[in-house]
CSV table of C-alpha atoms in Angstrom, one decimal:
chain,number,residue,atom,x,y,z
A,1,UNK,CA,-78.2,-32.7,28.2
A,2,UNK,CA,-76.8,-35.1,25.9
A,3,UNK,CA,-74.5,-33.2,22.9
A,4,UNK,CA,-74.3,-35.3,19.0
A,5,UNK,CA,-70.8,-34.6,18.5
A,6,UNK,CA,-70.0,-36.6,15.6
A,7,UNK,CA,-70.1,-34.4,12.4
A,8,UNK,CA,-71.7,-35.5,9.3
A,9,UNK,CA,-73.8,-34.9,5.8
A,10,UNK,CA,-76.0,-37.1,4.4
A,11,UNK,CA,-78.2,-37.0,1.8
A,12,UNK,CA,-80.8,-39.7,2.3
A,13,UNK,CA,-83.3,-41.6,0.1
A,14,UNK,CA,-86.6,-42.6,1.2
A,15,UNK,CA,-88.1,-38.9,0.6
A,16,UNK,CA,-85.0,-37.5,-0.8
A,17,UNK,CA,-84.3,-35.2,2.1
A,18,UNK,CA,-80.4,-34.7,3.7
A,19,UNK,CA,-79.8,-35.0,6.8
A,20,UNK,CA,-76.7,-33.2,8.7
A,21,UNK,CA,-75.8,-34.6,12.2
A,22,UNK,CA,-73.6,-32.2,14.3
A,23,UNK,CA,-72.6,-30.6,18.0
A,24,UNK,CA,-75.0,-28.4,19.0
A,25,UNK,CA,-74.4,-25.5,21.0
A,26,UNK,CA,-76.7,-23.1,23.1
A,27,UNK,CA,-75.1,-20.0,23.7
A,28,UNK,CA,-77.0,-16.8,25.8
A,29,UNK,CA,-78.2,-14.0,24.0
A,30,UNK,CA,-77.1,-9.9,24.3
A,31,UNK,CA,-77.6,-6.7,22.8
A,32,UNK,CA,-80.3,-5.2,21.8
A,33,UNK,CA,-82.6,-6.6,20.0
A,34,UNK,CA,-84.8,-5.0,16.8
A,35,UNK,CA,-87.8,-6.9,15.9
A,36,UNK,CA,-90.7,-5.9,13.8
A,37,UNK,CA,-94.0,-7.7,14.3
A,38,UNK,CA,-95.2,-11.2,12.3
A,39,UNK,CA,-97.8,-10.8,9.5
A,40,UNK,CA,-101.2,-11.1,11.1
A,41,UNK,CA,-101.3,-14.4,8.4
A,42,UNK,CA,-99.4,-15.9,6.0
A,43,UNK,CA,-102.5,-16.7,4.8
A,44,UNK,CA,-103.0,-14.4,0.9
A,45,UNK,CA,-99.1,-16.2,0.7
A,46,UNK,CA,-100.3,-19.5,0.6
A,47,UNK,CA,-102.8,-19.1,-1.7
A,48,UNK,CA,-101.0,-16.9,-4.4
A,49,UNK,CA,-98.2,-19.9,-4.5
A,50,UNK,CA,-98.9,-23.1,-3.5
A,51,UNK,CA,-100.5,-23.6,-7.3
A,52,UNK,CA,-96.6,-23.8,-8.5
A,53,UNK,CA,-95.6,-26.1,-6.0
A,54,UNK,CA,-95.2,-29.5,-6.8
A,55,UNK,CA,-94.9,-33.0,-5.0
A,56,UNK,CA,-92.8,-35.6,-6.9
A,57,UNK,CA,-93.1,-38.8,-6.9
A,58,UNK,CA,-90.0,-41.4,-9.0
A,59,UNK,CA,-89.5,-44.5,-9.0
A,60,UNK,CA,-86.5,-46.8,-9.1
A,61,UNK,CA,-85.7,-50.7,-9.8
A,62,UNK,CA,-83.6,-52.5,-7.5
A,63,UNK,CA,-81.9,-54.9,-8.9
A,64,UNK,CA,-83.0,-58.1,-6.8
A,65,UNK,CA,-80.5,-59.9,-3.8
A,66,UNK,CA,-77.8,-62.8,-5.1
A,67,UNK,CA,-76.6,-65.5,-2.9
A,68,UNK,CA,-78.2,-65.3,-0.3
A,69,UNK,CA,-79.9,-68.5,0.7
A,70,UNK,CA,-77.2,-71.9,-0.8
A,71,UNK,CA,-75.2,-72.1,-3.5
A,72,UNK,CA,-75.3,-75.9,-5.3
A,73,UNK,CA,-73.8,-76.5,-8.6
A,74,UNK,CA,-76.6,-76.4,-11.5
A,75,UNK,CA,-78.6,-79.5,-12.1
A,76,UNK,CA,-77.4,-80.5,-8.5
A,77,UNK,CA,-80.4,-82.7,-6.8
A,78,UNK,CA,-80.3,-80.0,-3.6
A,79,UNK,CA,-82.4,-77.7,-6.1
A,80,UNK,CA,-85.2,-79.4,-6.2
A,81,UNK,CA,-85.2,-81.0,-2.9
A,82,UNK,CA,-85.2,-77.3,-1.5
A,83,UNK,CA,-87.9,-76.1,-4.4
A,84,UNK,CA,-89.9,-79.4,-3.2
A,85,UNK,CA,-89.5,-78.0,0.9
A,86,UNK,CA,-90.5,-74.6,-0.2
A,87,UNK,CA,-87.3,-73.1,1.2
A,88,UNK,CA,-85.3,-69.8,-0.1
A,89,UNK,CA,-83.3,-71.0,-3.1
A,90,UNK,CA,-79.8,-69.4,-3.7
A,91,UNK,CA,-80.8,-65.7,-4.7
A,92,UNK,CA,-82.5,-66.4,-1.4
A,93,UNK,CA,-85.9,-66.4,-2.8
A,94,UNK,CA,-88.4,-69.0,-3.2
A,95,UNK,CA,-88.8,-69.0,-6.8
A,96,UNK,CA,-86.8,-66.8,-9.2
A,97,UNK,CA,-85.6,-63.6,-8.1
A,98,UNK,CA,-87.1,-60.8,-9.6
A,99,UNK,CA,-85.6,-56.8,-9.5
A,100,UNK,CA,-88.0,-54.6,-7.5
A,101,UNK,CA,-89.4,-51.2,-7.5
A,102,UNK,CA,-88.8,-48.6,-4.7
A,103,UNK,CA,-90.4,-45.1,-4.3
A,104,UNK,CA,-89.1,-41.8,-2.9
A,105,UNK,CA,-90.8,-38.8,-2.2
A,106,UNK,CA,-89.6,-35.5,-3.1
A,107,UNK,CA,-91.2,-31.6,-3.3
A,108,UNK,CA,-90.0,-29.4,-6.3
A,109,UNK,CA,-91.7,-26.3,-7.9
A,110,UNK,CA,-92.3,-25.0,-11.4
A,111,UNK,CA,-90.5,-22.0,-12.7
A,112,UNK,CA,-91.8,-21.9,-16.2
A,113,UNK,CA,-95.7,-21.4,-17.4
A,114,UNK,CA,-94.0,-24.1,-20.5
A,115,UNK,CA,-93.1,-27.0,-17.3
A,116,UNK,CA,-90.3,-26.2,-15.8
A,117,UNK,CA,-89.3,-27.8,-12.4
A,118,UNK,CA,-86.2,-27.3,-10.0
A,119,UNK,CA,-86.2,-29.8,-7.4
A,120,UNK,CA,-82.8,-31.4,-5.6
A,121,UNK,CA,-80.5,-33.5,-7.5
A,122,UNK,CA,-81.1,-36.0,-4.6
A,123,UNK,CA,-84.4,-36.2,-5.1
A,124,UNK,CA,-84.4,-38.1,-8.5
A,125,UNK,CA,-80.9,-38.9,-8.6
A,126,UNK,CA,-80.9,-43.2,-10.7
A,127,UNK,CA,-84.7,-42.7,-11.0
A,128,UNK,CA,-85.8,-44.2,-14.1
A,129,UNK,CA,-89.6,-43.0,-13.5
A,130,UNK,CA,-90.6,-39.1,-12.1
A,131,UNK,CA,-94.3,-38.2,-11.7
A,132,UNK,CA,-95.3,-34.6,-10.7
A,133,UNK,CA,-98.8,-33.5,-8.5
A,134,UNK,CA,-100.0,-30.2,-8.3
A,135,UNK,CA,-101.5,-29.0,-5.9
A,136,UNK,CA,-105.2,-29.6,-7.8
A,137,UNK,CA,-104.5,-33.1,-7.4
A,138,UNK,CA,-102.9,-33.3,-11.4
A,139,UNK,CA,-100.5,-36.3,-12.1
A,140,UNK,CA,-98.1,-35.2,-15.0
A,141,UNK,CA,-95.0,-37.8,-15.8
A,142,UNK,CA,-91.5,-35.7,-16.2
A,143,UNK,CA,-88.7,-35.6,-18.3
A,144,UNK,CA,-85.3,-34.6,-17.0
A,145,UNK,CA,-83.7,-31.8,-18.4
A,146,UNK,CA,-80.4,-32.0,-17.0
A,147,UNK,CA,-78.4,-32.2,-12.5
A,148,UNK,CA,-75.8,-31.0,-11.5
A,149,UNK,CA,-74.7,-32.4,-7.9
A,150,UNK,CA,-72.1,-29.9,-7.3
A,151,UNK,CA,-74.7,-27.6,-6.2
A,152,UNK,CA,-77.7,-30.5,-5.7
A,153,UNK,CA,-79.8,-29.1,-8.9
A,154,UNK,CA,-81.8,-31.0,-10.9
A,155,UNK,CA,-84.1,-29.2,-13.9
A,156,UNK,CA,-87.0,-31.4,-14.8
A,157,UNK,CA,-89.6,-30.5,-17.4
A,158,UNK,CA,-93.6,-31.7,-17.8
A,159,UNK,CA,-95.9,-31.6,-20.9
A,160,UNK,CA,-98.8,-29.9,-20.2
A,161,UNK,CA,-101.9,-28.6,-22.4
A,162,UNK,CA,-102.4,-25.8,-20.8
A,163,UNK,CA,-100.4,-22.8,-19.4
A,164,UNK,CA,-98.9,-23.2,-15.7
A,165,UNK,CA,-98.8,-21.5,-12.7
A,166,UNK,CA,-94.8,-20.8,-12.1
A,167,UNK,CA,-93.4,-18.4,-9.4
A,168,UNK,CA,-90.1,-16.6,-10.3
A,169,UNK,CA,-86.3,-16.1,-8.3
A,170,UNK,CA,-85.3,-13.8,-5.8
A,171,UNK,CA,-82.4,-11.6,-5.4
A,172,UNK,CA,-81.2,-13.7,-2.8
A,173,UNK,CA,-78.6,-11.3,-2.2
A,174,UNK,CA,-81.1,-8.8,-0.6
A,175,UNK,CA,-82.2,-11.0,1.8
A,176,UNK,CA,-81.7,-9.9,5.7
A,177,UNK,CA,-81.5,-12.5,8.8
A,178,UNK,CA,-84.5,-11.5,10.7
A,179,UNK,CA,-86.2,-11.7,7.3
A,180,UNK,CA,-89.7,-13.7,7.2
A,181,UNK,CA,-90.3,-16.7,4.7
A,182,UNK,CA,-92.2,-19.3,4.0
A,183,UNK,CA,-91.5,-23.0,3.7
A,184,UNK,CA,-93.7,-25.4,1.5
A,185,UNK,CA,-93.2,-29.2,-0.1
A,186,UNK,CA,-94.2,-32.2,1.1
A,187,UNK,CA,-93.0,-33.1,4.2
A,188,UNK,CA,-93.3,-36.7,5.4
A,189,UNK,CA,-95.1,-37.7,2.4
A,190,UNK,CA,-98.0,-36.2,4.1
A,191,UNK,CA,-98.9,-33.8,0.6
A,192,UNK,CA,-99.0,-30.3,0.8
A,193,UNK,CA,-97.9,-28.6,3.6
A,194,UNK,CA,-96.8,-24.9,4.6
A,195,UNK,CA,-94.5,-23.8,7.2
A,196,UNK,CA,-93.3,-20.2,7.9
A,197,UNK,CA,-90.0,-19.1,9.9
A,198,UNK,CA,-87.3,-16.6,9.7
A,199,UNK,CA,-83.7,-16.1,8.0
A,200,UNK,CA,-81.7,-17.5,10.7
A,201,UNK,CA,-78.4,-17.3,9.2
A,202,UNK,CA,-76.5,-16.3,5.7
A,203,UNK,CA,-73.5,-17.7,3.3
A,204,UNK,CA,-73.6,-21.3,5.0
A,205,UNK,CA,-71.5,-23.6,4.3
A,206,UNK,CA,-71.8,-27.2,4.3
A,207,UNK,CA,-70.0,-29.0,1.9
A,208,UNK,CA,-69.2,-27.9,-1.5
A,209,UNK,CA,-67.8,-25.7,-3.9
A,210,UNK,CA,-70.1,-23.9,-4.8
A,211,UNK,CA,-72.0,-23.7,-1.2
A,212,UNK,CA,-74.1,-20.7,-0.6
A,213,UNK,CA,-77.1,-21.7,1.8
A,214,UNK,CA,-79.7,-19.1,3.6
A,215,UNK,CA,-80.2,-20.9,7.1
A,216,UNK,CA,-83.7,-20.5,8.0
A,217,UNK,CA,-86.0,-22.3,11.4
A,218,UNK,CA,-89.0,-22.4,9.5
A,219,UNK,CA,-89.6,-26.3,9.9
A,220,UNK,CA,-88.2,-29.0,6.8
A,221,UNK,CA,-88.5,-32.2,7.2
A,222,UNK,CA,-87.7,-35.6,5.0
A,223,UNK,CA,-90.2,-34.7,1.3
A,224,UNK,CA,-89.3,-31.2,2.3
A,225,UNK,CA,-86.2,-31.7,0.0
A,226,UNK,CA,-86.4,-29.1,-3.3
A,227,UNK,CA,-89.1,-27.7,-2.2
A,228,UNK,CA,-89.0,-23.7,-2.1
A,229,UNK,CA,-87.9,-21.0,0.5
A,230,UNK,CA,-90.5,-17.5,-0.5
A,231,UNK,CA,-90.2,-14.4,0.5
A,232,UNK,CA,-93.3,-12.5,1.9
A,233,UNK,CA,-93.1,-11.4,-1.8
A,234,UNK,CA,-93.9,-14.6,-3.2
A,235,UNK,CA,-89.9,-15.0,-5.2
A,236,UNK,CA,-88.6,-18.0,-4.4
A,237,UNK,CA,-85.1,-16.8,-2.0
A,238,UNK,CA,-84.2,-20.7,-2.2
A,239,UNK,CA,-84.5,-24.7,-2.6
A,240,UNK,CA,-84.4,-26.4,0.4
A,241,UNK,CA,-82.2,-29.3,1.0
A,242,UNK,CA,-80.4,-30.2,4.6
A,243,UNK,CA,-81.5,-29.9,7.7
A,244,UNK,CA,-79.5,-30.3,11.0
A,245,UNK,CA,-80.9,-33.4,13.2
A,246,UNK,CA,-79.6,-35.5,15.8
A,247,UNK,CA,-82.4,-37.4,15.6
A,248,UNK,CA,-84.4,-37.3,12.0
A,249,UNK,CA,-86.8,-34.6,13.0
A,250,UNK,CA,-86.8,-30.3,12.4
A,251,UNK,CA,-85.2,-28.5,15.1
A,252,UNK,CA,-85.7,-25.5,13.7
A,253,UNK,CA,-82.3,-25.2,11.2
A,254,UNK,CA,-82.4,-26.2,8.3
A,255,UNK,CA,-81.0,-24.7,4.3
A,256,UNK,CA,-81.4,-23.6,1.4
A,257,UNK,CA,-79.6,-22.6,-1.3
A,258,UNK,CA,-79.8,-19.4,-2.4
A,259,UNK,CA,-81.3,-18.8,-5.7
A,260,UNK,CA,-78.7,-16.5,-6.8
A,261,UNK,CA,-77.2,-19.9,-7.5
A,262,UNK,CA,-79.8,-22.0,-8.4
A,263,UNK,CA,-81.2,-19.4,-10.8
A,264,UNK,CA,-77.8,-19.6,-12.7
A,265,UNK,CA,-77.5,-23.6,-13.1
A,266,UNK,CA,-81.1,-23.7,-14.0
A,267,UNK,CA,-80.2,-21.3,-17.0
A,268,UNK,CA,-77.4,-23.3,-18.2
A,269,UNK,CA,-79.5,-27.1,-17.6
A,270,UNK,CA,-82.5,-25.3,-19.3
A,271,UNK,CA,-79.8,-23.9,-21.8
A,272,UNK,CA,-77.4,-26.7,-22.6
A,273,UNK,CA,-78.6,-29.4,-20.6
A,274,UNK,CA,-75.4,-29.2,-18.3
A,275,UNK,CA,-73.1,-27.0,-16.5
A,276,UNK,CA,-70.6,-24.5,-17.7
A,277,UNK,CA,-68.7,-22.2,-15.0
A,278,UNK,CA,-65.7,-21.1,-15.8
A,279,UNK,CA,-62.4,-22.2,-15.2
A,280,UNK,CA,-59.0,-19.5,-14.1
A,281,UNK,CA,-56.7,-22.8,-13.6
A,282,UNK,CA,-55.1,-22.1,-10.0
A,283,UNK,CA,-54.4,-23.5,-7.5
A,284,UNK,CA,-55.6,-21.9,-4.3
A,285,UNK,CA,-55.9,-21.4,-0.7
A,286,UNK,CA,-56.5,-18.6,1.8
A,287,UNK,CA,-54.3,-16.7,3.5
A,288,UNK,CA,-53.0,-17.1,6.8
A,289,UNK,CA,-52.3,-14.1,10.3
A,290,UNK,CA,-48.9,-15.8,10.0
A,291,UNK,CA,-48.9,-16.0,6.1
A,292,UNK,CA,-49.5,-12.3,5.8
A,293,UNK,CA,-47.2,-11.3,8.0
A,294,UNK,CA,-45.0,-13.6,6.7
A,295,UNK,CA,-45.3,-11.9,3.1
A,296,UNK,CA,-45.6,-7.9,4.1
A,297,UNK,CA,-48.9,-8.0,3.8
A,298,UNK,CA,-51.2,-5.6,5.5
A,299,UNK,CA,-54.0,-7.9,5.6
A,300,UNK,CA,-54.8,-11.6,5.7
A,301,UNK,CA,-57.4,-11.1,2.9
A,302,UNK,CA,-57.2,-12.5,-1.6
A,303,UNK,CA,-56.8,-15.9,-3.0
A,304,UNK,CA,-53.0,-17.3,-2.4
A,305,UNK,CA,-51.9,-18.9,-5.3
A,306,UNK,CA,-50.6,-22.7,-4.6
A,307,UNK,CA,-50.1,-23.9,-7.9
A,308,UNK,CA,-50.4,-22.6,-11.9
A,309,UNK,CA,-50.8,-25.6,-14.1
A,310,UNK,CA,-51.0,-25.7,-18.0
A,311,UNK,CA,-53.9,-24.0,-18.8
A,312,UNK,CA,-55.8,-19.5,-18.6
A,313,UNK,CA,-53.9,-18.5,-15.9
A,314,UNK,CA,-51.1,-19.7,-16.7
A,315,UNK,CA,-50.8,-18.1,-20.4
A,316,UNK,CA,-52.0,-14.9,-18.7
A,317,UNK,CA,-48.8,-14.8,-16.7
A,318,UNK,CA,-50.1,-15.7,-12.7
A,319,UNK,CA,-47.5,-17.5,-11.0
A,320,UNK,CA,-47.1,-20.1,-7.9
A,321,UNK,CA,-46.9,-17.1,-4.7
A,322,UNK,CA,-49.3,-14.0,-6.3
A,323,UNK,CA,-52.2,-13.0,-4.1
A,324,UNK,CA,-55.2,-12.8,-6.2
A,325,UNK,CA,-57.5,-9.9,-4.7
A,326,UNK,CA,-60.4,-9.0,-7.3
A,327,UNK,CA,-61.5,-10.5,-10.2
A,328,UNK,CA,-63.5,-9.3,-13.2
A,329,UNK,CA,-64.0,-6.3,-10.9
A,330,UNK,CA,-64.9,-8.0,-7.8
A,331,UNK,CA,-63.0,-7.4,-4.5
A,332,UNK,CA,-61.5,-11.1,-3.4
A,333,UNK,CA,-61.3,-11.3,0.4
A,334,UNK,CA,-60.8,-15.5,0.5
A,335,UNK,CA,-60.8,-17.9,-1.6
A,336,UNK,CA,-64.5,-18.8,-1.4
A,337,UNK,CA,-65.0,-15.8,-3.2
A,338,UNK,CA,-62.5,-16.6,-6.1
A,339,UNK,CA,-64.5,-19.7,-6.1
A,340,UNK,CA,-67.6,-18.0,-7.2
A,341,UNK,CA,-66.4,-15.1,-9.2
A,342,UNK,CA,-64.8,-17.3,-11.6
A,343,UNK,CA,-67.5,-20.4,-11.3
A,344,UNK,CA,-70.5,-17.7,-12.2
A,345,UNK,CA,-68.3,-15.7,-15.3
A,346,UNK,CA,-68.9,-17.0,-18.8
A,347,UNK,CA,-66.8,-19.5,-20.6
A,348,UNK,CA,-64.5,-18.2,-23.2
A,349,UNK,CA,-64.8,-14.5,-22.5
A,350,UNK,CA,-61.6,-12.6,-21.1
A,351,UNK,CA,-62.1,-10.2,-17.2
A,352,UNK,CA,-59.1,-8.5,-15.6
A,353,UNK,CA,-57.5,-10.8,-12.8
A,354,UNK,CA,-55.6,-8.2,-10.3
A,355,UNK,CA,-52.7,-9.6,-7.9
A,356,UNK,CA,-50.5,-8.4,-5.0
A,357,UNK,CA,-46.9,-10.0,-6.7
A,358,UNK,CA,-43.5,-8.9,-4.6
A,359,UNK,CA,-45.7,-6.6,-2.9
A,360,UNK,CA,-46.7,-4.8,-6.0
A,361,UNK,CA,-50.2,-4.7,-7.9
A,362,UNK,CA,-50.1,-5.7,-11.1
A,363,UNK,CA,-53.7,-6.7,-13.3
A,364,UNK,CA,-53.8,-8.9,-16.2
A,365,UNK,CA,-55.9,-10.5,-18.4
A,366,UNK,CA,-57.7,-14.1,-19.0
A,367,UNK,CA,-59.9,-15.9,-21.5
A,368,UNK,CA,-61.1,-18.1,-19.2
A,369,UNK,CA,-61.6,-22.2,-20.0
A,370,UNK,CA,-64.4,-24.2,-18.5
A,371,UNK,CA,-63.9,-26.6,-15.9
A,372,UNK,CA,-66.0,-29.3,-16.7
A,373,UNK,CA,-63.3,-30.1,-19.2
A,374,UNK,CA,-60.4,-29.5,-17.2
A,375,UNK,CA,-62.2,-31.4,-13.8
A,376,UNK,CA,-60.5,-35.0,-15.4
A,377,UNK,CA,-56.5,-34.1,-15.4
A,378,UNK,CA,-55.3,-36.7,-12.5
A,379,UNK,CA,-52.2,-35.4,-10.3
A,380,UNK,CA,-49.1,-36.5,-10.1
A,381,UNK,CA,-47.5,-39.2,-8.0
A,382,UNK,CA,-47.8,-39.0,-4.2
A,383,UNK,CA,-44.1,-38.2,-3.1
A,384,UNK,CA,-42.7,-40.4,-0.9
A,385,UNK,CA,-39.7,-40.4,1.6
A,386,UNK,CA,-35.5,-39.8,0.2
A,387,UNK,CA,-32.5,-41.7,1.6
A,388,UNK,CA,-30.3,-39.2,0.5
A,389,UNK,CA,-27.4,-35.8,1.9
A,390,UNK,CA,-29.3,-34.3,4.8
A,391,UNK,CA,-29.4,-31.0,7.3
A,392,UNK,CA,-30.8,-29.8,10.1
A,393,UNK,CA,-32.9,-26.5,9.9
A,394,UNK,CA,-36.2,-25.4,12.1
A,395,UNK,CA,-37.0,-29.0,13.1
A,396,UNK,CA,-36.7,-30.2,10.0
A,397,UNK,CA,-34.4,-33.0,8.4
A,398,UNK,CA,-33.9,-32.2,4.3
A,399,UNK,CA,-31.9,-33.2,1.6
A,400,UNK,CA,-32.1,-31.9,-2.0
A,401,UNK,CA,-33.8,-34.0,-4.9
A,402,UNK,CA,-31.7,-35.4,-7.2
A,403,UNK,CA,-32.4,-37.7,-10.9
A,404,UNK,CA,-32.7,-41.0,-8.9
A,405,UNK,CA,-35.3,-39.0,-6.9
A,406,UNK,CA,-37.2,-37.4,-9.3
A,407,UNK,CA,-37.5,-40.8,-10.9
A,408,UNK,CA,-38.6,-42.6,-8.0
A,409,UNK,CA,-41.6,-40.1,-7.4
A,410,UNK,CA,-42.3,-39.8,-10.8
A,411,UNK,CA,-41.6,-35.6,-11.1
A,412,UNK,CA,-40.3,-34.1,-14.1
A,413,UNK,CA,-36.6,-33.4,-14.7
A,414,UNK,CA,-37.1,-29.9,-13.8
A,415,UNK,CA,-39.1,-30.2,-10.5
A,416,UNK,CA,-36.3,-29.1,-8.2
A,417,UNK,CA,-36.5,-28.9,-4.2
A,418,UNK,CA,-36.1,-29.9,-0.1
A,419,UNK,CA,-37.1,-33.7,0.7
A,420,UNK,CA,-38.6,-33.4,4.4
A,421,UNK,CA,-36.4,-36.9,5.4
A,422,UNK,CA,-38.0,-36.7,8.6
A,423,UNK,CA,-39.5,-34.0,11.6
A,424,UNK,CA,-39.2,-33.3,15.2
A,425,UNK,CA,-42.6,-34.4,16.4
A,426,UNK,CA,-42.2,-31.4,18.7
A,427,UNK,CA,-41.0,-28.9,16.5
A,428,UNK,CA,-43.4,-26.0,15.6
A,429,UNK,CA,-42.9,-27.1,12.0
A,430,UNK,CA,-45.3,-30.1,13.1
A,431,UNK,CA,-48.2,-28.4,14.4
A,432,UNK,CA,-48.1,-26.5,11.6
A,433,UNK,CA,-48.5,-29.8,9.7
A,434,UNK,CA,-45.0,-30.5,7.8
A,435,UNK,CA,-44.5,-33.9,7.5
A,436,UNK,CA,-41.8,-36.0,6.3
A,437,UNK,CA,-42.3,-36.5,2.5
A,438,UNK,CA,-43.2,-33.2,1.6
A,439,UNK,CA,-41.2,-31.5,-1.2
A,440,UNK,CA,-40.3,-27.9,-0.5
A,441,UNK,CA,-40.1,-25.9,-3.4
A,442,UNK,CA,-39.5,-22.9,-2.5
A,443,UNK,CA,-39.0,-20.3,0.6
A,444,UNK,CA,-39.4,-16.7,1.0
A,445,UNK,CA,-40.9,-16.7,-2.6
A,446,UNK,CA,-38.2,-18.1,-4.2
A,447,UNK,CA,-37.0,-21.4,-6.0
A,448,UNK,CA,-34.9,-23.6,-3.4
A,449,UNK,CA,-32.7,-26.2,-5.0
A,450,UNK,CA,-30.1,-26.4,-2.7
A,451,UNK,CA,-29.4,-26.4,1.1
A,452,UNK,CA,-27.9,-22.8,-0.1
A,453,UNK,CA,-30.6,-21.9,-0.8
A,454,UNK,CA,-32.7,-22.4,1.6
A,455,UNK,CA,-30.5,-21.4,4.1
A,456,UNK,CA,-30.3,-17.6,2.0
A,457,UNK,CA,-34.0,-17.3,2.1
A,458,UNK,CA,-34.4,-17.9,5.7
A,459,UNK,CA,-31.2,-15.2,6.8
A,460,UNK,CA,-33.2,-12.8,3.9
A,461,UNK,CA,-36.8,-13.6,5.8
A,462,UNK,CA,-34.6,-12.5,9.6
A,463,UNK,CA,-32.8,-9.5,7.8
A,464,UNK,CA,-35.8,-8.4,6.4
A,465,UNK,CA,-37.6,-8.2,10.1
A,466,UNK,CA,-40.2,-11.4,9.5
A,467,UNK,CA,-40.5,-13.9,12.5
A,468,UNK,CA,-41.6,-16.4,10.0
A,469,UNK,CA,-40.7,-17.6,6.4
A,470,UNK,CA,-42.9,-19.0,3.8
A,471,UNK,CA,-42.6,-22.5,2.2
A,472,UNK,CA,-43.9,-23.3,-0.9
A,473,UNK,CA,-44.5,-27.3,-0.3
A,474,UNK,CA,-45.6,-30.5,-2.4
A,475,UNK,CA,-47.8,-33.6,-0.7
A,476,UNK,CA,-49.1,-36.5,-3.3
A,477,UNK,CA,-49.1,-33.4,-5.9
A,478,UNK,CA,-50.6,-31.5,-4.3
A,479,UNK,CA,-49.3,-28.1,-3.7
A,480,UNK,CA,-49.5,-25.5,-0.5
A,481,UNK,CA,-48.3,-22.5,1.2
A,482,UNK,CA,-46.8,-23.2,5.0
A,483,UNK,CA,-45.9,-20.0,7.3
A,484,UNK,CA,-43.2,-21.9,9.0
A,485,UNK,CA,-42.2,-19.5,12.3
A,486,UNK,CA,-38.0,-19.0,12.7
A,487,UNK,CA,-37.2,-18.6,16.2
């Protein structure tokens, strides 16, 4: 049996589906199994929700091809020659080139009687016209209310003379692995179709910061994108978005964005026509076991703050090296937890943020900004390797940062640290990801501006019984903590 070894995620056009091809592995089942009998029939559920599910047809203008045939100067006699013989002209066509129309298909569902409809962003992306077909055969034109590419969600609106059947969102946090679910939509352009399966896994990530997918074995194919995933009560627990497939067809691994994510997005799109996510203003990374050991933490949990630019966090007193363990009363075990909690928090409101700093717990009050307004900031210029006084330590050749190097790298006069001039590729430092040109600004969570500073921190870490020293480095303007073994 051959396995696909390449991993990729592609949101494909045509019928508006998302495909992901990656290595597939089969593992034996073990342990006791507990099963609940399958529903006798899904027919009543289909009857209950089908009128709220819609097919979506989009139409897009595609520019005419240019410069396909031979190019002649305007007025050339060769232009008439090619026209006389009916050959393709400069645009590769017989006669003048014209734009053409391209159609695509997808699915969606109605969430209010006044005509709001949810689908995937990639289903309607770039569309000039959007037509909605209901289960009854009725067709209505739709207007785009707003989109959120980060979660691949779009909100549409139709005008209807009569109230429309609609469905409501369920609490996706209550969905369990093994629960029965039903997917509905327009697979492969075949019209309304239902498929059933179970929740195979929760909290799946694909490619986005806000990903929170339910995995299901209910059949999902091209054209199902944007359609609902129902629980047995007829409420929506997810929006069908992507599949894993080595061949483009369903193999029983589909992904639906959770209803708790989608409901928040649609509320903001309905109210503002755009998303308004909270912004803390920190750069973070997960705490690894070796980082936890280097800092003396009991467990490798929380979100490590690697940089605090100007913004809400800096104004509240959060510092680089802090480990955020709680946000607005909710536990933070990883960067993913923090990103989701901050995004869900209201812009402009004050929240409590608990951090670990120098072995002590502190709680700070932060007034959140808006992420969409902060995303346009550009990172500093890339770091380049300098040519200055150097010293070898821990597999690294280090040199202090000077005014000349600051100017060369576009750094401020206040920036200090040590540049990695070279690195032994057989060293542990290289294995940990350090590279030539990295700027070390902290060691042992203390600023370093000279080799003496660096040596003092290494010695202090060894005296404290640490096996590793925590370094804060910058590469291409981006900060990151690395726990470097000192043996």
